Short mmCIF file of C-alpha atoms in Angstrom, two decimals:
data_model
loop_
_atom_site.label_atom_id
_atom_site.label_comp_id
_atom_site.label_asym_id
_atom_site.label_seq_id
_atom_site.Cartn_x
_atom_site.Cartn_y
_atom_site.Cartn_z
CA MET A 18 17.51 102.37 -19.41
CA SER A 19 20.23 100.55 -17.45
CA LEU A 20 20.02 100.74 -13.68
CA SER A 21 23.48 100.58 -12.19
CA ARG A 22 24.15 100.06 -8.51
CA LYS A 23 25.36 103.67 -8.38
CA ASP A 24 22.08 104.92 -9.84
CA PHE A 25 20.10 102.72 -7.49
CA MET A 26 21.97 103.93 -4.42
CA LYS A 27 21.56 107.53 -5.53
CA VAL A 28 17.82 107.12 -5.77
CA ALA A 29 17.40 104.93 -2.72
CA GLY A 30 19.56 107.21 -0.61
CA LEU A 31 21.28 104.36 1.22
CA GLY A 32 24.91 103.82 2.09
CA LEU A 33 24.80 100.08 1.63
CA ALA A 34 27.64 99.99 -0.88
CA ALA A 35 30.04 101.48 1.63
CA GLY A 36 28.58 99.58 4.57
CA LEU A 37 27.55 102.85 6.19
CA VAL A 38 24.30 101.68 7.74
CA PRO A 39 23.79 99.17 10.54
CA ALA A 40 22.15 95.82 9.92
CA ALA A 41 18.98 96.97 11.67
CA THR A 42 18.58 99.81 9.17
CA VAL A 43 19.24 97.48 6.27
CA SER A 44 16.70 95.02 7.63
CA ALA A 45 14.18 97.83 7.94
CA PHE A 46 14.75 98.76 4.31
CA ALA A 47 14.17 95.13 3.38
CA GLN A 48 10.61 95.67 4.58
CA ALA A 49 10.13 98.85 2.54
CA THR A 50 8.71 97.09 -0.49
CA PRO A 51 6.00 94.70 0.75
CA ALA A 52 6.52 91.10 -0.33
CA LYS A 53 3.13 91.01 -2.01
CA ASN A 54 4.19 93.87 -4.31
CA LEU A 55 7.29 92.13 -5.68
CA PRO A 56 7.03 90.75 -9.23
CA ILE A 57 8.94 87.63 -8.16
CA PRO A 58 8.83 86.17 -4.64
CA LEU A 59 12.01 86.15 -2.57
CA GLY A 60 12.98 83.00 -0.74
CA LEU A 61 15.89 81.46 1.09
CA ALA A 62 18.08 78.65 -0.13
CA SER A 63 18.55 77.33 3.38
CA TYR A 64 22.18 76.35 2.83
CA THR A 65 22.73 80.02 3.70
CA MET A 66 21.97 79.06 7.31
CA HIS A 67 23.66 75.65 7.31
CA LYS A 68 25.30 76.32 10.68
CA PHE A 69 21.94 77.13 12.27
CA SER A 70 19.01 74.98 13.33
CA LEU A 71 15.81 74.78 11.33
CA ASP A 72 14.01 76.79 14.01
CA ASP A 73 16.55 79.62 13.83
CA THR A 74 16.58 79.50 10.03
CA LEU A 75 12.81 79.96 9.93
CA LYS A 76 12.92 82.71 12.55
CA TYR A 77 15.54 84.75 10.71
CA SER A 78 13.92 84.21 7.31
CA LYS A 79 10.65 85.56 8.63
CA ARG A 80 12.33 88.47 10.42
CA ILE A 81 14.12 89.55 7.24
CA GLY A 82 10.86 89.42 5.32
CA LEU A 83 11.37 86.42 3.06
CA THR A 84 8.23 84.53 2.08
CA HIS A 85 9.56 81.26 0.64
CA ILE A 86 12.16 78.68 1.57
CA ALA A 87 13.87 75.66 0.00
CA LEU A 88 15.35 73.29 2.55
CA LYS A 89 18.82 71.81 2.37
CA ASP A 90 19.20 68.38 3.93
CA VAL A 91 21.14 69.87 6.84
CA HIS A 92 17.76 71.22 7.99
CA LEU A 93 15.72 68.17 7.01
CA PRO A 94 17.85 65.08 6.41
CA LEU A 95 17.06 62.93 3.40
CA THR A 96 16.86 59.98 5.79
CA SER A 97 14.05 61.59 7.81
CA THR A 98 11.00 59.51 8.64
CA PRO A 99 7.58 60.57 7.31
CA GLU A 100 6.78 61.80 10.82
CA GLN A 101 9.93 63.94 10.98
CA ILE A 102 9.17 65.38 7.55
CA SER A 103 5.61 66.22 8.58
CA GLU A 104 6.91 67.93 11.71
CA ALA A 105 9.38 70.05 9.73
CA VAL A 106 6.77 71.00 7.13
CA ALA A 107 4.42 72.05 9.94
CA LYS A 108 7.16 74.27 11.39
CA VAL A 109 7.65 75.98 8.04
CA LYS A 110 3.93 76.63 7.70
CA ALA A 111 3.68 77.88 11.29
CA ALA A 112 6.45 80.37 10.51
CA GLY A 113 4.33 81.74 7.66
CA LEU A 114 6.72 80.58 4.95
CA ASN A 115 6.00 78.76 1.72
CA LEU A 116 8.05 75.58 1.36
CA TYR A 117 8.74 75.63 -2.36
CA GLY A 118 11.65 73.28 -2.85
CA ALA A 119 14.45 71.11 -1.49
CA GLY A 120 18.10 70.98 -2.36
CA VAL A 121 20.65 70.93 -3.62
CA ILE A 122 20.24 67.12 -3.59
CA TYR A 123 22.98 65.01 -5.18
CA MET A 124 21.91 61.76 -6.84
CA LYS A 125 24.58 59.23 -7.75
CA SER A 126 22.51 56.04 -7.75
CA GLU A 127 19.00 54.88 -8.60
CA GLU A 128 18.31 54.50 -4.88
CA GLU A 129 19.25 58.14 -4.28
CA VAL A 130 16.99 59.33 -7.12
CA LYS A 131 14.03 57.38 -5.74
CA ARG A 132 14.75 58.62 -2.22
CA ALA A 133 14.86 62.24 -3.40
CA PHE A 134 11.50 61.98 -5.15
CA ASN A 135 9.88 60.22 -2.19
CA TYR A 136 11.30 62.90 0.12
CA ALA A 137 9.85 65.64 -2.10
CA LYS A 138 6.49 63.89 -2.28
CA LEU A 139 6.27 63.63 1.51
CA MET A 140 7.22 67.32 1.81
CA GLY A 141 4.49 68.28 -0.65
CA ILE A 142 6.84 70.38 -2.77
CA GLN A 143 6.74 70.90 -6.52
CA THR A 144 10.46 71.32 -7.24
CA ILE A 145 13.61 69.41 -6.39
CA ILE A 146 16.85 71.35 -6.87
CA GLY A 147 19.27 68.60 -7.69
CA VAL A 148 22.31 67.15 -9.40
CA PRO A 149 21.66 63.68 -10.84
CA ASN A 150 24.42 61.81 -12.62
CA TYR A 151 23.92 61.67 -16.39
CA GLU A 152 23.11 57.97 -16.49
CA LEU A 153 20.24 58.53 -14.05
CA LEU A 154 18.36 61.02 -16.23
CA PRO A 155 16.11 58.34 -17.79
CA LEU A 156 14.95 57.36 -14.29
CA VAL A 157 14.47 61.03 -13.39
CA ASP A 158 12.42 61.41 -16.57
CA LYS A 159 10.19 58.51 -15.49
CA LEU A 160 9.66 59.90 -11.99
CA VAL A 161 8.86 63.48 -13.01
CA LYS A 162 6.14 62.04 -15.22
CA GLU A 163 4.78 59.73 -12.53
CA GLN A 164 4.85 62.23 -9.67
CA ASN A 165 4.54 65.54 -11.54
CA ILE A 166 7.43 66.97 -9.54
CA LYS A 167 9.95 69.16 -11.36
CA LEU A 168 13.69 68.71 -11.13
CA ALA A 169 15.75 71.89 -11.48
CA ILE A 170 19.36 70.93 -12.16
CA HIS A 171 21.87 73.22 -10.48
CA ASN A 172 25.09 74.37 -12.19
CA HIS A 173 28.22 74.65 -10.04
CA GLY A 174 30.70 76.52 -12.22
CA PRO A 175 34.44 75.91 -12.74
CA GLY A 176 35.60 72.62 -11.33
CA ASP A 177 32.19 70.97 -11.62
CA LYS A 178 32.68 67.97 -13.90
CA VAL A 179 28.95 67.21 -14.20
CA TYR A 180 26.98 70.43 -14.73
CA PRO A 181 29.38 73.42 -14.74
CA SER A 182 27.09 75.76 -16.71
CA PRO A 183 23.45 76.25 -17.72
CA ASP A 184 24.47 75.28 -21.26
CA THR A 185 25.78 71.95 -19.99
CA VAL A 186 22.56 71.29 -18.11
CA TYR A 187 20.38 72.04 -21.11
CA GLU A 188 22.40 69.89 -23.50
CA ARG A 189 21.95 66.92 -21.17
CA ILE A 190 18.20 67.37 -20.56
CA LYS A 191 16.82 68.74 -23.83
CA SER A 192 15.54 65.36 -25.02
CA PHE A 193 13.75 64.59 -21.75
CA ASP A 194 10.42 65.68 -20.27
CA LYS A 195 10.15 69.45 -19.86
CA ARG A 196 9.63 69.03 -16.13
CA ILE A 197 13.38 68.48 -16.00
CA GLY A 198 14.82 71.97 -16.14
CA LEU A 199 17.36 74.36 -14.68
CA CYS A 200 18.23 76.03 -11.42
CA ILE A 201 20.55 78.81 -12.57
CA ASP A 202 23.05 79.72 -9.88
CA ILE A 203 24.05 83.18 -11.07
CA GLY A 204 27.28 83.25 -9.06
CA HIS A 205 28.62 80.04 -10.56
CA THR A 206 27.36 81.15 -13.98
CA VAL A 207 29.43 84.34 -13.82
CA ARG A 208 32.42 82.47 -12.42
CA ILE A 209 32.48 80.29 -15.54
CA GLY A 210 32.35 83.37 -17.78
CA GLN A 211 28.68 83.39 -18.80
CA ASP A 212 26.01 86.08 -18.49
CA PRO A 213 23.18 84.95 -16.17
CA ALA A 214 20.65 87.23 -17.90
CA LYS A 215 21.44 85.73 -21.30
CA MET A 216 21.22 82.22 -19.86
CA ALA A 217 17.83 82.98 -18.27
CA GLN A 218 16.56 84.37 -21.56
CA LYS A 219 17.94 81.42 -23.53
CA TYR A 220 16.41 78.75 -21.30
CA ALA A 221 13.32 80.60 -20.10
CA ASP A 222 10.95 77.75 -20.92
CA ARG A 223 12.82 75.38 -18.59
CA LEU A 224 13.96 77.74 -15.85
CA TYR A 225 12.40 76.52 -12.60
CA ASP A 226 14.64 77.96 -9.90
CA VAL A 227 17.29 80.63 -9.39
CA HIS A 228 19.99 80.94 -6.75
CA LEU A 229 20.57 84.66 -6.34
CA LYS A 230 23.96 85.81 -5.06
CA ASP A 231 26.94 87.99 -5.94
CA VAL A 232 30.66 87.35 -6.39
CA THR A 233 33.87 89.36 -6.37
CA GLY A 234 34.88 88.54 -9.95
CA ASN A 235 34.68 86.16 -12.89
CA THR A 236 38.07 84.48 -12.78
CA GLY A 237 36.74 81.18 -11.48
CA LYS A 238 38.48 81.65 -8.11
CA ASP A 239 36.21 84.32 -6.71
CA SER A 240 34.45 84.77 -3.40
CA PRO A 241 30.80 85.38 -2.49
CA LEU A 242 29.64 88.63 -0.95
CA GLU A 243 26.51 90.72 -0.36
CA ILE A 244 24.21 91.07 -3.36
CA GLY A 245 24.94 94.34 -5.13
CA ARG A 246 28.54 94.65 -3.96
CA GLY A 247 30.07 92.40 -6.61
CA VAL A 248 30.45 92.17 -10.36
CA ILE A 249 27.05 90.73 -11.29
CA ASP A 250 24.58 93.03 -13.01
CA ILE A 251 21.74 92.31 -10.59
CA PRO A 252 19.34 94.95 -12.02
CA GLY A 253 19.88 93.60 -15.54
CA PHE A 254 19.29 90.04 -14.39
CA LEU A 255 16.12 90.89 -12.47
CA ARG A 256 14.85 92.92 -15.42
CA THR A 257 15.33 89.86 -17.63
CA LEU A 258 13.41 87.62 -15.22
CA VAL A 259 10.50 90.04 -15.26
CA LYS A 260 10.66 90.24 -19.05
CA ILE A 261 10.52 86.46 -19.52
CA LYS A 262 7.75 86.21 -16.91
CA TYR A 263 9.75 83.87 -14.71
CA GLN A 264 7.29 81.93 -12.56
CA GLY A 265 9.61 80.58 -9.90
CA VAL A 266 11.17 81.91 -6.71
CA LEU A 267 14.39 83.88 -6.28
CA GLY A 268 16.27 81.78 -3.76
CA LEU A 269 18.85 83.95 -2.02
CA GLU A 270 21.97 81.95 -1.21
CA TYR A 271 24.32 84.07 0.87
CA GLU A 272 27.55 82.19 1.48
CA LYS A 273 29.97 84.83 2.75
CA ASP A 274 29.49 84.74 6.52
CA ALA A 275 28.46 81.23 7.54
CA ASN A 276 28.76 81.98 11.26
CA ASP A 277 26.83 85.27 11.08
CA PRO A 278 24.88 85.44 7.81
CA VAL A 279 21.91 87.53 8.93
CA PRO A 280 23.31 91.07 8.40
CA GLY A 281 24.63 90.28 4.91
CA LEU A 282 21.48 88.38 4.01
CA ALA A 283 19.32 91.30 5.19
CA GLU A 284 21.40 93.71 3.11
CA SER A 285 21.03 91.43 0.09
CA VAL A 286 17.26 91.25 0.53
CA GLY A 287 17.05 95.02 0.92
CA TYR A 288 19.10 95.64 -2.20
CA THR A 289 17.06 93.17 -4.25
CA ARG A 290 13.78 94.72 -3.14
CA GLY A 291 15.13 98.16 -3.87
CA VAL A 292 16.08 97.15 -7.40
CA PHE A 293 12.59 95.79 -7.99
CA ARG A 294 11.18 99.08 -6.71
CA MET A 295 13.35 101.00 -9.18
CA LEU A 296 12.31 98.70 -12.04
CA ALA A 297 8.61 99.10 -11.35
#
């Protein structure tokens, strides 16, 4: 049975779609389904908070009820010393969050590939979310084997000349080690005219990360907004992830309100948890 946003709101009894409840109420609903009861953990792609410090990013992530985080280099620069990386990792742990990844990291030279893998090794993470140039994939292949760190290549939709779609990513990596896989950004996937659920199903064996978001349309010139308010079939996508037994994290990437992302992020978390509750 399909679970539309209308059906979900009817059952959940919330006015999120019309913006009828304050952020505090939305945040409270985000806590309604305990994190430990979710079939897939919810995390933050920290680019969401790129105008905030690492300390504030961790504080708000914890307050909203997220359990995992992937750090963008704005919160931990790629040029950080081992001591600075250790300090940041300790902050994440002290906040009660699981540091599961880093990115998106762009790699346009062999030096940048090696730096990214050393950075990930020092962080103690298992997944890099990245965008390596095509000619660097043989080096990436070598390093994923040596370090046993996965690389999830992120698609960026229309206008991206390297990896616009999940299909493009897969065609480039299919001959390499299976630890090179995909980070499906569902917003960019819809913007390029593809169905994120079908892409997740198609590439399930190499799907290592997901950027969860929503968009206003699929024309290629669309804007981000709160999860559940846009055109993406979020319930259908989450149902597919459960069906394929996706083992990664759902990294929420809320890009609408860079100066004040917390209310929209909290609403997005609440909606996502509510959908999981309805699917259970």
